[in-house]
């Protein structure tokens, strides 16, 4: 049975392996108990102060909590909000897959791609508090923790929700729940999806497409506005061509959808080409070049490897393995940037799938390393 309280056992379950790695002292049971006791006190009395550390990321301010006890309380509150309100962020890959399939239909339709301007900082804190009071009546401890968080944001002059915190993602999904429901019920859309601040709708042909933006903006929760420069409407007609050409191309969630006219030979479907968006390609190229330049400057291959892992969006690169003199396999390219394998394994739930991991070897590391060097081409 799920435990929504902020007790010792419930908070201790939110300690991660990374916490123990960063703070080896937590392996001491007394240190761990002291930390959990501090978190219980914070949950009971509220945040006396919230050490928010800000960083600049691509022109945006990103926050993180620089205190583990406070972070434990926020992790538990985020879990409670997700469980109680059933708020859940949509799957990016599933949205892209559904959008591609629906764009392949041969009938006329309209694609509306909307963007919410300055999403997290524009959330109205007072309106969010009132909504939480109504929806979290059966969870007073969670309501108290979130209320204390909002008060600390005000004291630290942080508008809306602080980007970068896990609880901000949960609160933003909760904030948009009524809007999502209205979009599904009122607009007669074939399909509606939202990924954070990016909205997409597939609708029948529209007589007045310009009125759609006003309808959507009116339905947004208090404080939020559309970014009209990034919000586009694409009408797809029923023109049948012997040699279909691209009718419209649109970028969504880092992908480019090139949707063709219907083919006279196959009028029931359209051709849709899916590729990485050009803006994403340029951004990743720039980051890869900067990572390589940094490596040429400091020679730190471990940092280069971690940067490449991040840039490949959760894909794990594995080094090549060579046969060991006795049995099993050893990686032949540990610490050698010229021998990185291009094989990759997709992640599931944010964790790399351990495909092709070398088995342990009883021989000495020196013998295996020598074998690897001799067999390397």
GROMACS .gro file of C-alpha atoms in nm:
model
  377
    1UNK     CA    1   0.000   0.000   0.000
    2UNK     CA    2   0.132   0.344  -0.095
    3UNK     CA    3   0.249   0.561   0.196
    4UNK     CA    4   0.196   0.936   0.128
    5UNK     CA    5   0.333   1.049   0.467
    6UNK     CA    6   0.670   1.214   0.523
    7UNK     CA    7   0.791   0.958   0.776
    8UNK     CA    8   1.143   0.825   0.819
    9UNK     CA    9   1.095   0.512   0.611
   10UNK     CA   10   0.913   0.692   0.329
   11UNK     CA   11   1.181   0.964   0.302
   12UNK     CA   12   1.472   0.719   0.331
   13UNK     CA   13   1.339   0.533   0.024
   14UNK     CA   14   1.411   0.844  -0.183
   15UNK     CA   15   1.785   0.821  -0.125
   16UNK     CA   16   1.943   0.719  -0.455
   17UNK     CA   17   2.268   0.543  -0.540
   18UNK     CA   18   2.400   0.873  -0.667
   19UNK     CA   19   2.344   1.030  -0.322
   20UNK     CA   20   2.565   0.764  -0.163
   21UNK     CA   21   2.823   0.807  -0.437
   22UNK     CA   22   2.843   1.183  -0.384
   23UNK     CA   23   2.832   1.156  -0.003
   24UNK     CA   24   3.017   0.844   0.112
   25UNK     CA   25   2.946   0.945   0.475
   26UNK     CA   26   2.585   0.833   0.422
   27UNK     CA   27   2.705   0.472   0.429
   28UNK     CA   28   2.741   0.530   0.801
   29UNK     CA   29   2.401   0.446   0.951
   30UNK     CA   30   2.420   0.728   1.208
   31UNK     CA   31   2.488   0.987   0.934
   32UNK     CA   32   2.201   0.853   0.728
   33UNK     CA   33   1.960   0.861   1.024
   34UNK     CA   34   2.062   1.219   1.105
   35UNK     CA   35   1.990   1.326   0.744
   36UNK     CA   36   1.650   1.153   0.739
   37UNK     CA   37   1.559   1.309   1.078
   38UNK     CA   38   1.645   1.652   0.938
   39UNK     CA   39   1.421   1.584   0.636
   40UNK     CA   40   1.132   1.478   0.865
   41UNK     CA   41   1.168   1.804   1.061
   42UNK     CA   42   1.165   2.010   0.739
   43UNK     CA   43   0.853   1.830   0.615
   44UNK     CA   44   0.679   1.895   0.947
   45UNK     CA   45   0.780   2.262   0.994
   46UNK     CA   46   0.831   2.380   0.636
   47UNK     CA   47   1.142   2.521   0.472
   48UNK     CA   48   1.307   2.780   0.695
   49UNK     CA   49   1.525   2.852   0.391
   50UNK     CA   50   1.560   2.679   0.057
   51UNK     CA   51   1.916   2.682  -0.082
   52UNK     CA   52   1.840   2.722  -0.452
   53UNK     CA   53   2.152   2.726  -0.669
   54UNK     CA   54   2.105   2.879  -1.013
   55UNK     CA   55   2.296   2.798  -1.333
   56UNK     CA   56   2.275   2.942  -1.681
   57UNK     CA   57   2.198   2.686  -1.949
   58UNK     CA   58   2.168   2.811  -2.307
   59UNK     CA   59   2.038   3.148  -2.187
   60UNK     CA   60   1.790   2.995  -1.939
   61UNK     CA   61   1.820   2.994  -1.562
   62UNK     CA   62   1.811   2.640  -1.420
   63UNK     CA   63   1.783   2.572  -1.046
   64UNK     CA   64   1.884   2.289  -0.818
   65UNK     CA   65   1.847   2.242  -0.443
   66UNK     CA   66   2.185   2.248  -0.273
   67UNK     CA   67   2.073   2.059   0.038
   68UNK     CA   68   1.999   1.686   0.039
   69UNK     CA   69   1.750   1.694   0.329
   70UNK     CA   70   1.539   1.957   0.150
   71UNK     CA   71   1.572   1.765  -0.175
   72UNK     CA   72   1.443   1.445  -0.013
   73UNK     CA   73   1.131   1.628   0.102
   74UNK     CA   74   1.074   1.767  -0.248
   75UNK     CA   75   1.124   1.424  -0.407
   76UNK     CA   76   0.860   1.275  -0.181
   77UNK     CA   77   0.620   1.565  -0.246
   78UNK     CA   78   0.668   1.521  -0.623
   79UNK     CA   79   0.587   1.150  -0.594
   80UNK     CA   80   0.273   1.226  -0.390
   81UNK     CA   81   0.149   1.481  -0.644
   82UNK     CA   82   0.203   1.233  -0.927
   83UNK     CA   83   0.015   0.957  -0.743
   84UNK     CA   84  -0.271   1.167  -0.603
   85UNK     CA   85  -0.348   1.385  -0.906
   86UNK     CA   86  -0.258   1.120  -1.167
   87UNK     CA   87  -0.062   1.387  -1.354
   88UNK     CA   88   0.186   1.239  -1.597
   89UNK     CA   89   0.406   1.383  -1.867
   90UNK     CA   90   0.337   1.241  -2.212
   91UNK     CA   91   0.590   1.016  -2.384
   92UNK     CA   92   0.783   1.216  -2.642
   93UNK     CA   93   0.840   0.915  -2.869
   94UNK     CA   94   0.475   0.804  -2.849
   95UNK     CA   95   0.356   1.154  -2.942
   96UNK     CA   96   0.588   1.160  -3.245
   97UNK     CA   97   0.474   0.812  -3.349
   98UNK     CA   98   0.103   0.901  -3.327
   99UNK     CA   99   0.156   1.229  -3.511
  100UNK     CA  100   0.333   1.056  -3.800
  101UNK     CA  101   0.062   0.790  -3.834
  102UNK     CA  102  -0.219   1.047  -3.836
  103UNK     CA  103  -0.039   1.265  -4.092
  104UNK     CA  104  -0.028   0.965  -4.327
  105UNK     CA  105  -0.407   0.975  -4.369
  106UNK     CA  106  -0.522   1.071  -4.720
  107UNK     CA  107  -0.810   1.292  -4.600
  108UNK     CA  108  -0.784   1.671  -4.564
  109UNK     CA  109  -0.693   1.788  -4.213
  110UNK     CA  110  -0.523   2.066  -4.019
  111UNK     CA  111  -0.218   2.047  -3.794
  112UNK     CA  112  -0.189   2.316  -3.527
  113UNK     CA  113   0.148   2.346  -3.351
  114UNK     CA  114   0.140   2.580  -3.050
  115UNK     CA  115   0.408   2.696  -2.808
  116UNK     CA  116   0.352   2.837  -2.458
  117UNK     CA  117   0.564   3.143  -2.394
  118UNK     CA  118   0.809   3.131  -2.102
  119UNK     CA  119   0.621   2.838  -1.948
  120UNK     CA  120   0.764   2.767  -1.600
  121UNK     CA  121   0.828   3.130  -1.491
  122UNK     CA  122   0.478   3.233  -1.609
  123UNK     CA  123   0.287   2.994  -1.381
  124UNK     CA  124   0.075   3.199  -1.139
  125UNK     CA  125   0.189   3.093  -0.792
  126UNK     CA  126  -0.127   3.207  -0.609
  127UNK     CA  127  -0.358   3.034  -0.858
  128UNK     CA  128  -0.148   2.718  -0.830
  129UNK     CA  129  -0.177   2.730  -0.449
  130UNK     CA  130  -0.557   2.762  -0.469
  131UNK     CA  131  -0.578   2.466  -0.709
  132UNK     CA  132  -0.361   2.255  -0.481
  133UNK     CA  133  -0.582   2.342  -0.183
  134UNK     CA  134  -0.883   2.204  -0.369
  135UNK     CA  135  -0.721   1.891  -0.514
  136UNK     CA  136  -0.496   1.793  -0.222
  137UNK     CA  137  -0.750   1.818   0.058
  138UNK     CA  138  -0.674   1.459   0.160
  139UNK     CA  139  -0.297   1.520   0.165
  140UNK     CA  140  -0.238   1.811   0.408
  141UNK     CA  141   0.132   1.732   0.456
  142UNK     CA  142   0.200   1.746   0.080
  143UNK     CA  143  -0.004   2.064   0.050
  144UNK     CA  144   0.198   2.219   0.333
  145UNK     CA  145   0.532   2.125   0.173
  146UNK     CA  146   0.435   2.268  -0.166
  147UNK     CA  147   0.296   2.583   0.000
  148UNK     CA  148   0.627   2.629   0.181
  149UNK     CA  149   0.815   2.580  -0.148
  150UNK     CA  150   0.607   2.851  -0.317
  151UNK     CA  151   0.671   3.090  -0.027
  152UNK     CA  152   1.045   3.029  -0.055
  153UNK     CA  153   1.029   3.094  -0.431
  154UNK     CA  154   0.866   3.429  -0.359
  155UNK     CA  155   1.130   3.515  -0.097
  156UNK     CA  156   1.406   3.424  -0.346
  157UNK     CA  157   1.237   3.632  -0.622
  158UNK     CA  158   1.179   3.320  -0.834
  159UNK     CA  159   0.876   3.368  -1.058
  160UNK     CA  160   0.643   3.076  -1.125
  161UNK     CA  161   0.807   2.735  -1.090
  162UNK     CA  162   1.187   2.700  -1.070
  163UNK     CA  163   1.305   2.513  -1.383
  164UNK     CA  164   1.532   2.218  -1.312
  165UNK     CA  165   1.354   2.079  -1.005
  166UNK     CA  166   1.171   1.747  -1.041
  167UNK     CA  167   0.875   1.880  -0.843
  168UNK     CA  168   0.839   2.169  -1.091
  169UNK     CA  169   0.768   1.918  -1.370
  170UNK     CA  170   0.500   1.747  -1.159
  171UNK     CA  171   0.341   2.077  -1.055
  172UNK     CA  172   0.336   2.203  -1.415
  173UNK     CA  173   0.158   1.887  -1.531
  174UNK     CA  174  -0.095   1.932  -1.250
  175UNK     CA  175  -0.137   2.301  -1.346
  176UNK     CA  176  -0.223   2.204  -1.706
  177UNK     CA  177  -0.464   1.917  -1.633
  178UNK     CA  178  -0.784   2.121  -1.673
  179UNK     CA  179  -0.650   2.281  -1.992
  180UNK     CA  180  -0.567   1.941  -2.144
  181UNK     CA  181  -0.918   1.818  -2.065
  182UNK     CA  182  -1.079   2.125  -2.225
  183UNK     CA  183  -0.873   2.083  -2.542
  184UNK     CA  184  -0.983   1.722  -2.580
  185UNK     CA  185  -1.350   1.798  -2.520
  186UNK     CA  186  -1.415   2.136  -2.684
  187UNK     CA  187  -1.212   2.156  -3.003
  188UNK     CA  188  -1.341   1.842  -3.178
  189UNK     CA  189  -0.979   1.742  -3.242
  190UNK     CA  190  -0.882   1.409  -3.395
  191UNK     CA  191  -0.571   1.418  -3.176
  192UNK     CA  192  -0.433   1.639  -2.899
  193UNK     CA  193  -0.098   1.611  -2.723
  194UNK     CA  194   0.119   1.835  -2.510
  195UNK     CA  195   0.481   1.784  -2.414
  196UNK     CA  196   0.566   2.042  -2.145
  197UNK     CA  197   0.506   2.370  -2.338
  198UNK     CA  198   0.474   2.226  -2.690
  199UNK     CA  199   0.117   2.159  -2.804
  200UNK     CA  200   0.001   1.979  -3.119
  201UNK     CA  201  -0.351   1.922  -3.249
  202UNK     CA  202  -0.486   1.745  -3.555
  203UNK     CA  203  -0.826   1.881  -3.653
  204UNK     CA  204  -1.068   1.870  -3.946
  205UNK     CA  205  -1.044   2.142  -4.210
  206UNK     CA  206  -1.096   2.483  -4.044
  207UNK     CA  207  -1.301   2.766  -4.194
  208UNK     CA  208  -1.124   3.026  -3.980
  209UNK     CA  209  -0.781   2.894  -3.870
  210UNK     CA  210  -0.679   3.225  -3.713
  211UNK     CA  211  -0.951   3.199  -3.448
  212UNK     CA  212  -0.797   2.874  -3.320
  213UNK     CA  213  -0.501   3.051  -3.157
  214UNK     CA  214  -0.735   3.282  -2.968
  215UNK     CA  215  -0.943   2.985  -2.849
  216UNK     CA  216  -0.638   2.801  -2.720
  217UNK     CA  217  -0.491   3.106  -2.546
  218UNK     CA  218  -0.824   3.176  -2.378
  219UNK     CA  219  -0.829   2.822  -2.238
  220UNK     CA  220  -0.477   2.844  -2.092
  221UNK     CA  221  -0.446   2.865  -1.711
  222UNK     CA  222  -0.389   3.200  -1.547
  223UNK     CA  223  -0.056   3.362  -1.633
  224UNK     CA  224   0.018   3.162  -1.948
  225UNK     CA  225   0.024   3.301  -2.303
  226UNK     CA  226   0.100   3.158  -2.645
  227UNK     CA  227   0.422   3.240  -2.824
  228UNK     CA  228   0.265   3.348  -3.153
  229UNK     CA  229   0.597   3.360  -3.339
  230UNK     CA  230   0.641   2.984  -3.281
  231UNK     CA  231   0.275   2.886  -3.311
  232UNK     CA  232   0.183   2.770  -3.662
  233UNK     CA  233  -0.120   2.620  -3.840
  234UNK     CA  234  -0.072   2.390  -4.140
  235UNK     CA  235  -0.377   2.311  -4.360
  236UNK     CA  236  -0.348   1.990  -4.565
  237UNK     CA  237  -0.579   1.978  -4.865
  238UNK     CA  238  -0.711   1.688  -5.071
  239UNK     CA  239  -0.512   1.761  -5.389
  240UNK     CA  240  -0.410   1.437  -5.562
  241UNK     CA  241  -0.093   1.442  -5.772
  242UNK     CA  242   0.081   1.197  -6.002
  243UNK     CA  243   0.414   1.295  -5.851
  244UNK     CA  244   0.345   1.406  -5.494
  245UNK     CA  245   0.558   1.683  -5.349
  246UNK     CA  246   0.596   1.805  -4.993
  247UNK     CA  247   0.286   2.002  -4.902
  248UNK     CA  248   0.414   2.122  -4.563
  249UNK     CA  249   0.714   2.058  -4.338
  250UNK     CA  250   0.684   2.114  -3.965
  251UNK     CA  251   0.921   2.075  -3.672
  252UNK     CA  252   0.797   1.926  -3.346
  253UNK     CA  253   0.987   1.789  -3.044
  254UNK     CA  254   1.318   1.792  -3.229
  255UNK     CA  255   1.185   1.608  -3.538
  256UNK     CA  256   1.102   1.732  -3.886
  257UNK     CA  257   0.782   1.598  -4.046
  258UNK     CA  258   0.775   1.632  -4.425
  259UNK     CA  259   0.415   1.559  -4.530
  260UNK     CA  260   0.354   1.499  -4.902
  261UNK     CA  261   0.041   1.554  -5.113
  262UNK     CA  262  -0.177   1.250  -5.172
  263UNK     CA  263  -0.081   1.024  -5.460
  264UNK     CA  264  -0.335   0.962  -5.738
  265UNK     CA  265  -0.233   0.598  -5.741
  266UNK     CA  266  -0.286   0.566  -5.361
  267UNK     CA  267  -0.528   0.842  -5.253
  268UNK     CA  268  -0.603   0.684  -4.914
  269UNK     CA  269  -0.264   0.767  -4.765
  270UNK     CA  270   0.015   1.022  -4.773
  271UNK     CA  271   0.389   0.981  -4.759
  272UNK     CA  272   0.547   1.124  -4.444
  273UNK     CA  273   0.922   1.152  -4.399
  274UNK     CA  274   1.054   1.181  -4.046
  275UNK     CA  275   1.399   1.320  -3.973
  276UNK     CA  276   1.589   1.514  -3.707
  277UNK     CA  277   1.498   1.882  -3.713
  278UNK     CA  278   1.764   2.105  -3.871
  279UNK     CA  279   1.780   2.322  -3.559
  280UNK     CA  280   1.854   2.009  -3.353
  281UNK     CA  281   2.125   1.899  -3.596
  282UNK     CA  282   2.296   2.240  -3.582
  283UNK     CA  283   2.276   2.247  -3.204
  284UNK     CA  284   2.422   1.897  -3.164
  285UNK     CA  285   2.700   1.967  -3.415
  286UNK     CA  286   2.800   2.276  -3.220
  287UNK     CA  287   2.800   2.086  -2.892
  288UNK     CA  288   3.006   1.798  -3.034
  289UNK     CA  289   3.265   2.039  -3.176
  290UNK     CA  290   3.288   2.223  -2.844
  291UNK     CA  291   3.326   1.892  -2.659
  292UNK     CA  292   3.610   1.783  -2.888
  293UNK     CA  293   3.782   2.120  -2.857
  294UNK     CA  294   3.759   2.094  -2.480
  295UNK     CA  295   3.910   1.744  -2.493
  296UNK     CA  296   4.198   1.868  -2.710
  297UNK     CA  297   4.261   2.134  -2.445
  298UNK     CA  298   4.246   1.930  -2.126
  299UNK     CA  299   4.290   1.570  -2.248
  300UNK     CA  300   4.015   1.447  -2.012
  301UNK     CA  301   3.861   1.154  -2.199
  302UNK     CA  302   3.620   1.067  -1.915
  303UNK     CA  303   3.458   1.411  -1.953
  304UNK     CA  304   3.443   1.373  -2.333
  305UNK     CA  305   3.277   1.033  -2.299
  306UNK     CA  306   3.015   1.172  -2.058
  307UNK     CA  307   2.945   1.467  -2.289
  308UNK     CA  308   2.894   1.233  -2.586
  309UNK     CA  309   2.656   1.021  -2.377
  310UNK     CA  310   2.450   1.327  -2.294
  311UNK     CA  311   2.448   1.449  -2.655
  312UNK     CA  312   2.324   1.112  -2.781
  313UNK     CA  313   2.005   1.163  -2.580
  314UNK     CA  314   2.032   0.873  -2.340
  315UNK     CA  315   2.214   0.626  -2.564
  316UNK     CA  316   2.497   0.435  -2.403
  317UNK     CA  317   2.816   0.380  -2.602
  318UNK     CA  318   3.012   0.064  -2.521
  319UNK     CA  319   3.380  -0.002  -2.578
  320UNK     CA  320   3.483  -0.295  -2.791
  321UNK     CA  321   3.553  -0.621  -2.607
  322UNK     CA  322   3.831  -0.867  -2.697
  323UNK     CA  323   3.876  -1.228  -2.582
  324UNK     CA  324   4.060  -1.267  -2.252
  325UNK     CA  325   4.358  -1.509  -2.230
  326UNK     CA  326   4.166  -1.733  -1.989
  327UNK     CA  327   3.792  -1.675  -2.034
  328UNK     CA  328   3.540  -1.396  -2.066
  329UNK     CA  329   3.600  -1.059  -2.228
  330UNK     CA  330   3.772  -0.735  -2.142
  331UNK     CA  331   3.719  -0.396  -2.305
  332UNK     CA  332   4.006  -0.321  -2.536
  333UNK     CA  333   3.957   0.054  -2.552
  334UNK     CA  334   3.922   0.174  -2.194
  335UNK     CA  335   4.074   0.521  -2.186
  336UNK     CA  336   4.142   0.515  -2.561
  337UNK     CA  337   3.926   0.763  -2.755
  338UNK     CA  338   4.025   0.616  -3.094
  339UNK     CA  339   3.857   0.284  -3.012
  340UNK     CA  340   3.504   0.378  -2.908
  341UNK     CA  341   3.250   0.144  -3.058
  342UNK     CA  342   2.966   0.301  -3.251
  343UNK     CA  343   2.719   0.043  -3.124
  344UNK     CA  344   2.460   0.187  -2.891
  345UNK     CA  345   2.180   0.057  -2.675
  346UNK     CA  346   1.861   0.258  -2.620
  347UNK     CA  347   1.751   0.342  -2.272
  348UNK     CA  348   1.437   0.239  -2.089
  349UNK     CA  349   1.297   0.457  -1.810
  350UNK     CA  350   1.609   0.674  -1.825
  351UNK     CA  351   1.854   0.386  -1.764
  352UNK     CA  352   2.086   0.239  -2.030
  353UNK     CA  353   2.005  -0.113  -2.140
  354UNK     CA  354   2.317  -0.313  -2.066
  355UNK     CA  355   2.360  -0.488  -2.398
  356UNK     CA  356   2.689  -0.651  -2.484
  357UNK     CA  357   2.848  -0.587  -2.144
  358UNK     CA  358   3.171  -0.780  -2.104
  359UNK     CA  359   3.172  -1.073  -1.863
  360UNK     CA  360   3.416  -1.071  -1.569
  361UNK     CA  361   3.758  -1.227  -1.610
  362UNK     CA  362   3.967  -1.397  -1.341
  363UNK     CA  363   4.297  -1.313  -1.507
  364UNK     CA  364   4.508  -1.019  -1.395
  365UNK     CA  365   4.416  -0.679  -1.546
  366UNK     CA  366   4.776  -0.638  -1.666
  367UNK     CA  367   4.767  -0.957  -1.871
  368UNK     CA  368   4.434  -0.867  -2.026
  369UNK     CA  369   4.544  -0.510  -2.104
  370UNK     CA  370   4.855  -0.645  -2.277
  371UNK     CA  371   4.642  -0.887  -2.478
  372UNK     CA  372   4.411  -0.601  -2.580
  373UNK     CA  373   4.702  -0.388  -2.700
  374UNK     CA  374   4.850  -0.673  -2.904
  375UNK     CA  375   4.517  -0.754  -3.072
  376UNK     CA  376   4.425  -0.394  -3.147
  377UNK     CA  377   4.461  -0.321  -3.520
   0.00000   0.00000   0.00000
